[in-house]
mmCIF file with all atom_site columns, C-alpha atoms in Angstrom:
data_model
loop_
_atom_site.group_PDB
_atom_site.id
_atom_site.type_symbol
_atom_site.label_atom_id
_atom_site.label_alt_id
_atom_site.label_comp_id
_atom_site.label_asym_id
_atom_site.label_entity_id
_atom_site.label_seq_id
_atom_site.pdbx_PDB_ins_code
_atom_site.Cartn_x
_atom_site.Cartn_y
_atom_site.Cartn_z
_atom_site.occupancy
_atom_site.B_iso_or_equiv
_atom_site.pdbx_formal_charge
_atom_site.auth_seq_id
_atom_site.auth_comp_id
_atom_site.auth_asym_id
_atom_site.auth_atom_id
_atom_site.pdbx_PDB_model_num
ATOM 1   C CA . MET A 1 1   ? 0.000   0.000  0.000   1.00 0.00 ? 1459 MET A CA 1
ATOM 2   C CA . ILE A 1 2   ? 1.205   3.463  -0.775  1.00 0.00 ? 1460 ILE A CA 1
ATOM 3   C CA . THR A 1 3   ? 1.033   6.340  1.660   1.00 0.00 ? 1461 THR A CA 1
ATOM 4   C CA . GLN A 1 4   ? -2.050  7.877  0.050   1.00 0.00 ? 1462 GLN A CA 1
ATOM 5   C CA . GLN A 1 5   ? -4.017  4.678  0.594   1.00 0.00 ? 1463 GLN A CA 1
ATOM 6   C CA . VAL A 1 6   ? -2.943  4.566  4.239   1.00 0.00 ? 1464 VAL A CA 1
ATOM 7   C CA . THR A 1 7   ? -3.975  8.192  4.602   1.00 0.00 ? 1465 THR A CA 1
ATOM 8   C CA . ALA A 1 8   ? -7.348  7.495  3.000   1.00 0.00 ? 1466 ALA A CA 1
ATOM 9   C CA . ILE A 1 9   ? -7.943  4.586  5.376   1.00 0.00 ? 1467 ILE A CA 1
ATOM 10  C CA . ALA A 1 10  ? -6.987  6.749  8.353   1.00 0.00 ? 1468 ALA A CA 1
ATOM 11  C CA . LEU A 1 11  ? -9.317  9.518  7.192   1.00 0.00 ? 1469 LEU A CA 1
ATOM 12  C CA . ARG A 1 12  ? -12.186 7.068  6.865   1.00 0.00 ? 1470 ARG A CA 1
ATOM 13  C CA . LEU A 1 13  ? -11.470 5.722  10.361  1.00 0.00 ? 1471 LEU A CA 1
ATOM 14  C CA . PHE A 1 14  ? -11.503 9.297  11.702  1.00 0.00 ? 1472 PHE A CA 1
ATOM 15  C CA . SER A 1 15  ? -14.853 9.970  10.066  1.00 0.00 ? 1473 SER A CA 1
ATOM 16  C CA . ILE A 1 16  ? -16.339 6.784  11.536  1.00 0.00 ? 1474 ILE A CA 1
ATOM 17  C CA . TRP A 1 17  ? -14.911 7.684  14.959  1.00 0.00 ? 1475 TRP A CA 1
ATOM 18  C CA . LEU A 1 18  ? -16.385 11.192 14.707  1.00 0.00 ? 1476 LEU A CA 1
ATOM 19  C CA . LEU A 1 19  ? -19.792 9.801  13.801  1.00 0.00 ? 1477 LEU A CA 1
ATOM 20  C CA . ILE A 1 20  ? -19.690 7.459  16.805  1.00 0.00 ? 1478 ILE A CA 1
ATOM 21  C CA . GLN A 1 21  ? -18.601 10.293 19.115  1.00 0.00 ? 1479 GLN A CA 1
ATOM 22  C CA . LEU A 1 22  ? -21.390 12.462 17.727  1.00 0.00 ? 1480 LEU A CA 1
ATOM 23  C CA . ILE A 1 23  ? -23.963 9.835  18.653  1.00 0.00 ? 1481 ILE A CA 1
ATOM 24  C CA . LEU A 1 24  ? -22.385 9.113  22.041  1.00 0.00 ? 1482 LEU A CA 1
ATOM 25  C CA . ASN A 1 25  ? -22.279 12.787 23.052  1.00 0.00 ? 1483 ASN A CA 1
ATOM 26  C CA . LEU A 1 26  ? -25.935 13.521 22.271  1.00 0.00 ? 1484 LEU A CA 1
ATOM 27  C CA . PRO A 1 27  ? -27.218 12.316 25.677  1.00 0.00 ? 1485 PRO A CA 1
ATOM 28  C CA . SER A 1 28  ? -24.638 14.370 27.561  1.00 0.00 ? 1486 SER A CA 1
ATOM 29  C CA . LEU A 1 29  ? -25.622 17.404 25.492  1.00 0.00 ? 1487 LEU A CA 1
ATOM 30  C CA . VAL A 1 30  ? -29.295 16.883 26.375  1.00 0.00 ? 1488 VAL A CA 1
ATOM 31  C CA . MET A 1 31  ? -28.353 16.505 30.053  1.00 0.00 ? 1489 MET A CA 1
ATOM 32  C CA . LEU A 1 32  ? -26.320 19.712 29.853  1.00 0.00 ? 1490 LEU A CA 1
ATOM 33  C CA . PHE A 1 33  ? -29.345 21.605 28.544  1.00 0.00 ? 1491 PHE A CA 1
ATOM 34  C CA . ALA A 1 34  ? -31.508 20.116 31.304  1.00 0.00 ? 1492 ALA A CA 1
ATOM 35  C CA . SER A 1 35  ? -28.946 21.218 33.893  1.00 0.00 ? 1493 SER A CA 1
ATOM 36  C CA . VAL A 1 36  ? -28.882 24.733 32.483  1.00 0.00 ? 1494 VAL A CA 1
ATOM 37  C CA . GLU A 1 37  ? -32.677 24.824 32.604  1.00 0.00 ? 1495 GLU A CA 1
ATOM 38  C CA . GLN A 1 38  ? -32.667 23.666 36.211  1.00 0.00 ? 1496 GLN A CA 1
ATOM 39  C CA . TYR A 1 39  ? -29.920 26.116 37.188  1.00 0.00 ? 1497 TYR A CA 1
ATOM 40  C CA . GLN A 1 40  ? -31.713 29.091 35.652  1.00 0.00 ? 1498 GLN A CA 1
ATOM 41  C CA . GLN A 1 41  ? -35.050 27.905 37.056  1.00 0.00 ? 1499 GLN A CA 1
ATOM 42  C CA . GLN A 1 42  ? -36.741 28.815 33.799  1.00 0.00 ? 1500 GLN A CA 1
ATOM 43  C CA . GLU A 1 43  ? -38.022 26.625 31.079  1.00 0.00 ? 1501 GLU A CA 1
ATOM 44  C CA . ILE A 1 44  ? -36.018 26.603 27.867  1.00 0.00 ? 1502 ILE A CA 1
ATOM 45  C CA . PRO A 1 45  ? -38.268 26.513 24.805  1.00 0.00 ? 1503 PRO A CA 1
ATOM 46  C CA . MET A 1 46  ? -38.374 23.229 22.914  1.00 0.00 ? 1504 MET A CA 1
ATOM 47  C CA . GLU A 1 47  ? -37.299 25.063 19.746  1.00 0.00 ? 1505 GLU A CA 1
ATOM 48  C CA . ALA A 1 48  ? -34.027 26.008 21.449  1.00 0.00 ? 1506 ALA A CA 1
ATOM 49  C CA . TYR A 1 49  ? -33.398 22.353 22.388  1.00 0.00 ? 1507 TYR A CA 1
ATOM 50  C CA . VAL A 1 50  ? -34.119 21.182 18.868  1.00 0.00 ? 1508 VAL A CA 1
ATOM 51  C CA . GLY A 1 51  ? -32.105 24.006 17.322  1.00 0.00 ? 1509 GLY A CA 1
ATOM 52  C CA . LEU A 1 52  ? -29.007 23.487 19.442  1.00 0.00 ? 1510 LEU A CA 1
ATOM 53  C CA . ILE A 1 53  ? -29.050 19.711 19.123  1.00 0.00 ? 1511 ILE A CA 1
ATOM 54  C CA . GLY A 1 54  ? -29.749 20.046 15.392  1.00 0.00 ? 1512 GLY A CA 1
ATOM 55  C CA . ALA A 1 55  ? -26.803 22.431 15.011  1.00 0.00 ? 1513 ALA A CA 1
ATOM 56  C CA . PHE A 1 56  ? -24.570 19.983 16.921  1.00 0.00 ? 1514 PHE A CA 1
ATOM 57  C CA . ILE A 1 57  ? -25.662 17.116 14.658  1.00 0.00 ? 1515 ILE A CA 1
ATOM 58  C CA . LEU A 1 58  ? -25.360 19.247 11.513  1.00 0.00 ? 1516 LEU A CA 1
ATOM 59  C CA . VAL A 1 59  ? -21.808 20.387 12.289  1.00 0.00 ? 1517 VAL A CA 1
ATOM 60  C CA . GLY A 1 60  ? -20.805 16.811 13.118  1.00 0.00 ? 1518 GLY A CA 1
ATOM 61  C CA . LEU A 1 61  ? -22.327 15.376 9.949   1.00 0.00 ? 1519 LEU A CA 1
ATOM 62  C CA . ILE A 1 62  ? -20.726 18.088 7.816   1.00 0.00 ? 1520 ILE A CA 1
ATOM 63  C CA . ALA A 1 63  ? -17.342 17.258 9.372   1.00 0.00 ? 1521 ALA A CA 1
ATOM 64  C CA . VAL A 1 64  ? -17.886 13.534 8.679   1.00 0.00 ? 1522 VAL A CA 1
ATOM 65  C CA . PHE A 1 65  ? -18.858 14.321 5.085   1.00 0.00 ? 1523 PHE A CA 1
ATOM 66  C CA . LEU A 1 66  ? -15.837 16.579 4.519   1.00 0.00 ? 1524 LEU A CA 1
ATOM 67  C CA . ILE A 1 67  ? -13.438 14.010 5.986   1.00 0.00 ? 1525 ILE A CA 1
ATOM 68  C CA . ASN A 1 68  ? -14.901 11.342 3.681   1.00 0.00 ? 1526 ASN A CA 1
ATOM 69  C CA . LYS A 1 69  ? -14.521 13.707 0.719   1.00 0.00 ? 1527 LYS A CA 1
ATOM 70  C CA . ALA A 1 70  ? -10.892 14.252 1.709   1.00 0.00 ? 1528 ALA A CA 1
ATOM 71  C CA . ALA A 1 71  ? -10.380 10.474 1.783   1.00 0.00 ? 1529 ALA A CA 1
ATOM 72  C CA . ASN A 1 72  ? -11.862 10.184 -1.703  1.00 0.00 ? 1530 ASN A CA 1
ATOM 73  C CA . SER A 1 73  ? -9.627  12.948 -3.056  1.00 0.00 ? 1531 SER A CA 1
ATOM 74  C CA . VAL A 1 74  ? -6.565  11.302 -1.525  1.00 0.00 ? 1532 VAL A CA 1
ATOM 75  C CA . LEU A 1 75  ? -7.506  8.036  -3.236  1.00 0.00 ? 1533 LEU A CA 1
ATOM 76  C CA . LYS A 1 76  ? -7.953  9.822  -6.578  1.00 0.00 ? 1534 LYS A CA 1
ATOM 77  C CA . SER A 1 77  ? -4.491  11.346 -6.264  1.00 0.00 ? 1535 SER A CA 1
ATOM 78  C CA . ALA A 1 78  ? -3.125  7.915  -5.329  1.00 0.00 ? 1536 ALA A CA 1
ATOM 79  C CA . LYS A 1 79  ? -4.376  6.474  -8.619  1.00 0.00 ? 1537 LYS A CA 1
ATOM 80  C CA . SER A 1 80  ? -2.574  9.163  -10.607 1.00 0.00 ? 1538 SER A CA 1
ATOM 81  C CA . ASN A 1 81  ? 0.608   9.079  -8.509  1.00 0.00 ? 1539 ASN A CA 1
ATOM 82  C CA . SER A 1 82  ? 2.168   5.712  -7.761  1.00 0.00 ? 1540 SER A CA 1
ATOM 83  C CA . GLU A 1 83  ? 5.131   6.855  -5.650  1.00 0.00 ? 1541 GLU A CA 1
ATOM 84  C CA . ALA A 1 84  ? 5.795   4.806  -2.538  1.00 0.00 ? 1542 ALA A CA 1
ATOM 85  C CA . THR A 1 85  ? 7.893   7.437  -0.752  1.00 0.00 ? 1543 THR A CA 1
ATOM 86  C CA . LEU A 1 86  ? 6.692   10.214 1.478   1.00 0.00 ? 1544 LEU A CA 1
ATOM 87  C CA . SER A 1 87  ? 6.793   13.356 -0.613  1.00 0.00 ? 1545 SER A CA 1
ATOM 88  C CA . SER A 1 88  ? 6.334   16.793 0.892   1.00 0.00 ? 1546 SER A CA 1
ATOM 89  C CA . ASP A 1 89  ? 2.660   16.681 -0.126  1.00 0.00 ? 1547 ASP A CA 1
ATOM 90  C CA . SER A 1 90  ? 2.201   13.402 1.733   1.00 0.00 ? 1548 SER A CA 1
ATOM 91  C CA . GLN A 1 91  ? 3.899   14.862 4.791   1.00 0.00 ? 1549 GLN A CA 1
ATOM 92  C CA . LYS A 1 92  ? 1.567   17.872 4.625   1.00 0.00 ? 1550 LYS A CA 1
ATOM 93  C CA . VAL A 1 93  ? -1.397  15.513 4.487   1.00 0.00 ? 1551 VAL A CA 1
ATOM 94  C CA . LEU A 1 94  ? -0.081  13.674 7.548   1.00 0.00 ? 1552 LEU A CA 1
ATOM 95  C CA . PHE A 1 95  ? 0.220   16.938 9.469   1.00 0.00 ? 1553 PHE A CA 1
ATOM 96  C CA . GLN A 1 96  ? -3.300  17.857 8.397   1.00 0.00 ? 1554 GLN A CA 1
ATOM 97  C CA . LEU A 1 97  ? -4.469  14.409 9.454   1.00 0.00 ? 1555 LEU A CA 1
ATOM 98  C CA . ALA A 1 98  ? -2.941  14.887 12.890  1.00 0.00 ? 1556 ALA A CA 1
ATOM 99  C CA . GLY A 1 99  ? -4.612  18.291 13.061  1.00 0.00 ? 1557 GLY A CA 1
ATOM 100 C CA . LEU A 1 100 ? -7.955  16.752 12.131  1.00 0.00 ? 1558 LEU A CA 1
ATOM 101 C CA . TYR A 1 101 ? -7.535  14.251 14.943  1.00 0.00 ? 1559 TYR A CA 1
ATOM 102 C CA . PHE A 1 102 ? -6.890  17.037 17.443  1.00 0.00 ? 1560 PHE A CA 1
ATOM 103 C CA . VAL A 1 103 ? -9.851  19.077 16.170  1.00 0.00 ? 1561 VAL A CA 1
ATOM 104 C CA . VAL A 1 104 ? -12.267 16.147 16.205  1.00 0.00 ? 1562 VAL A CA 1
ATOM 105 C CA . ASN A 1 105 ? -11.097 14.986 19.636  1.00 0.00 ? 1563 ASN A CA 1
ATOM 106 C CA . ALA A 1 106 ? -11.441 18.474 21.102  1.00 0.00 ? 1564 ALA A CA 1
ATOM 107 C CA . LEU A 1 107 ? -14.885 19.005 19.581  1.00 0.00 ? 1565 LEU A CA 1
ATOM 108 C CA . ALA A 1 108 ? -16.054 15.617 20.823  1.00 0.00 ? 1566 ALA A CA 1
ATOM 109 C CA . TYR A 1 109 ? -15.124 16.254 24.465  1.00 0.00 ? 1567 TYR A CA 1
ATOM 110 C CA . LEU A 1 110 ? -15.668 20.012 24.752  1.00 0.00 ? 1568 LEU A CA 1
ATOM 111 C CA . PRO A 1 111 ? -19.432 19.902 25.499  1.00 0.00 ? 1569 PRO A CA 1
ATOM 112 C CA . ARG A 1 112 ? -18.870 17.256 28.178  1.00 0.00 ? 1570 ARG A CA 1
ATOM 113 C CA . SER A 1 113 ? -16.054 19.255 29.750  1.00 0.00 ? 1571 SER A CA 1
ATOM 114 C CA . LEU A 1 114 ? -18.318 22.284 30.190  1.00 0.00 ? 1572 LEU A CA 1
ATOM 115 C CA . SER A 1 115 ? -20.996 20.358 32.091  1.00 0.00 ? 1573 SER A CA 1
ATOM 116 C CA . PHE A 1 116 ? -19.686 21.650 35.437  1.00 0.00 ? 1574 PHE A CA 1
ATOM 117 C CA . ILE A 1 117 ? -20.912 25.196 34.705  1.00 0.00 ? 1575 ILE A CA 1
ATOM 118 C CA . PRO A 1 118 ? -24.566 24.835 35.785  1.00 0.00 ? 1576 PRO A CA 1
ATOM 119 C CA . ASN A 1 119 ? -23.672 22.782 38.872  1.00 0.00 ? 1577 ASN A CA 1
ATOM 120 C CA . THR A 1 120 ? -21.255 25.160 40.584  1.00 0.00 ? 1578 THR A CA 1
ATOM 121 C CA . VAL A 1 121 ? -21.627 28.679 41.852  1.00 0.00 ? 1579 VAL A CA 1
ATOM 122 C CA . GLU A 1 122 ? -17.929 29.498 41.842  1.00 0.00 ? 1580 GLU A CA 1
ATOM 123 C CA . ILE A 1 123 ? -15.566 28.206 39.227  1.00 0.00 ? 1581 ILE A CA 1
ATOM 124 C CA . SER A 1 124 ? -12.205 26.954 40.436  1.00 0.00 ? 1582 SER A CA 1
ATOM 125 C CA . SER A 1 125 ? -9.040  26.768 38.395  1.00 0.00 ? 1583 SER A CA 1
ATOM 126 C CA . SER A 1 126 ? -9.023  22.967 38.535  1.00 0.00 ? 1584 SER A CA 1
ATOM 127 C CA . SER A 1 127 ? -12.450 22.733 36.893  1.00 0.00 ? 1585 SER A CA 1
ATOM 128 C CA . ILE A 1 128 ? -11.453 25.081 34.085  1.00 0.00 ? 1586 ILE A CA 1
ATOM 129 C CA . LEU A 1 129 ? -8.235  23.239 33.156  1.00 0.00 ? 1587 LEU A CA 1
ATOM 130 C CA . TRP A 1 130 ? -9.894  20.447 31.139  1.00 0.00 ? 1588 TRP A CA 1
ATOM 131 C CA . PRO A 1 131 ? -11.910 22.799 28.882  1.00 0.00 ? 1589 PRO A CA 1
ATOM 132 C CA . ALA A 1 132 ? -8.874  25.088 28.570  1.00 0.00 ? 1590 ALA A CA 1
ATOM 133 C CA . GLY A 1 133 ? -6.753  22.134 27.477  1.00 0.00 ? 1591 GLY A CA 1
ATOM 134 C CA . LEU A 1 134 ? -9.373  21.132 24.929  1.00 0.00 ? 1592 LEU A CA 1
ATOM 135 C CA . VAL A 1 135 ? -9.537  24.670 23.545  1.00 0.00 ? 1593 VAL A CA 1
ATOM 136 C CA . PHE A 1 136 ? -5.727  24.647 23.294  1.00 0.00 ? 1594 PHE A CA 1
ATOM 137 C CA . GLN A 1 137 ? -5.897  21.265 21.536  1.00 0.00 ? 1595 GLN A CA 1
ATOM 138 C CA . LEU A 1 138 ? -8.519  22.662 19.155  1.00 0.00 ? 1596 LEU A CA 1
ATOM 139 C CA . ALA A 1 139 ? -6.312  25.662 18.347  1.00 0.00 ? 1597 ALA A CA 1
ATOM 140 C CA . ILE A 1 140 ? -3.260  23.470 17.691  1.00 0.00 ? 1598 ILE A CA 1
ATOM 141 C CA . GLY A 1 141 ? -5.352  21.156 15.530  1.00 0.00 ? 1599 GLY A CA 1
ATOM 142 C CA . LEU A 1 142 ? -6.687  24.056 13.482  1.00 0.00 ? 1600 LEU A CA 1
ATOM 143 C CA . TRP A 1 143 ? -3.146  25.376 13.137  1.00 0.00 ? 1601 TRP A CA 1
ATOM 144 C CA . LEU A 1 144 ? -1.915  21.982 11.937  1.00 0.00 ? 1602 LEU A CA 1
ATOM 145 C CA . VAL A 1 145 ? -4.726  21.740 9.402   1.00 0.00 ? 1603 VAL A CA 1
ATOM 146 C CA . SER A 1 146 ? -4.485  25.284 8.060   1.00 0.00 ? 1604 SER A CA 1
ATOM 147 C CA . VAL A 1 147 ? -0.716  25.917 8.123   1.00 0.00 ? 1605 VAL A CA 1
ATOM 148 C CA . SER A 1 148 ? 0.786   22.496 7.465   1.00 0.00 ? 1606 SER A CA 1
ATOM 149 C CA . THR A 1 149 ? 3.651   24.005 5.432   1.00 0.00 ? 1607 THR A CA 1
ATOM 150 C CA . PHE A 1 150 ? 4.920   25.780 8.570   1.00 0.00 ? 1608 PHE A CA 1
ATOM 151 C CA . TRP A 1 151 ? 5.065   22.466 10.409  1.00 0.00 ? 1609 TRP A CA 1
ATOM 152 C CA . LEU A 1 152 ? 6.657   20.716 7.429   1.00 0.00 ? 1610 LEU A CA 1
ATOM 153 C CA . ASN A 1 153 ? 9.389   23.366 7.212   1.00 0.00 ? 1611 ASN A CA 1
ATOM 154 C CA . LEU A 1 154 ? 9.919   23.300 10.983  1.00 0.00 ? 1612 LEU A CA 1
ATOM 155 C CA . PHE A 1 155 ? 10.354  19.524 11.121  1.00 0.00 ? 1613 PHE A CA 1
ATOM 156 C CA . ASN A 1 156 ? 12.583  19.533 8.037   1.00 0.00 ? 1614 ASN A CA 1
ATOM 157 C CA . LYS A 1 157 ? 14.755  22.175 9.713   1.00 0.00 ? 1615 LYS A CA 1
ATOM 158 C CA . LEU A 1 158 ? 14.876  20.134 12.933  1.00 0.00 ? 1616 LEU A CA 1
ATOM 159 C CA . ARG A 1 159 ? 15.905  17.055 10.956  1.00 0.00 ? 1617 ARG A CA 1
ATOM 160 C CA . GLY A 1 160 ? 18.600  19.046 9.147   1.00 0.00 ? 1618 GLY A CA 1
ATOM 161 C CA . ARG A 1 161 ? 16.965  18.810 5.717   1.00 0.00 ? 1619 ARG A CA 1
ATOM 162 C CA . THR A 1 162 ? 16.574  22.561 5.159   1.00 0.00 ? 1620 THR A CA 1
#
């Protein structure tokens, strides 16, 4: 197997993992909304529940669709290019793949990490560290995805391949 095929398989696995995490996080999202409703002691309209959960599902499904499209485009480029070595384009794709993992992982756990908000009156630094770490992970993932050439140049410089 060439590197593009491995990348396509990894992208498909990420999309399946994201879809599973999307389904698994729906109950915790519903419980979060119920906690917010209880904390505020006011009823949240059903349209808000449906809208927020629908937006969560829509963003997740769009991400799954885009990751699958990326896997298909990688496979199309693999058919036209039969090199077995890691070119700079393949290395960029690997950095973007790592960034996608960080983004998907952060987005999957971020709603769950914010569930402490309606249950506490004062927020301590220890309860804010997990969401802060996930936001940092999200930022690094977005940076890896959007500016993969920076990371490629940095690692080439570190390896002495200027």
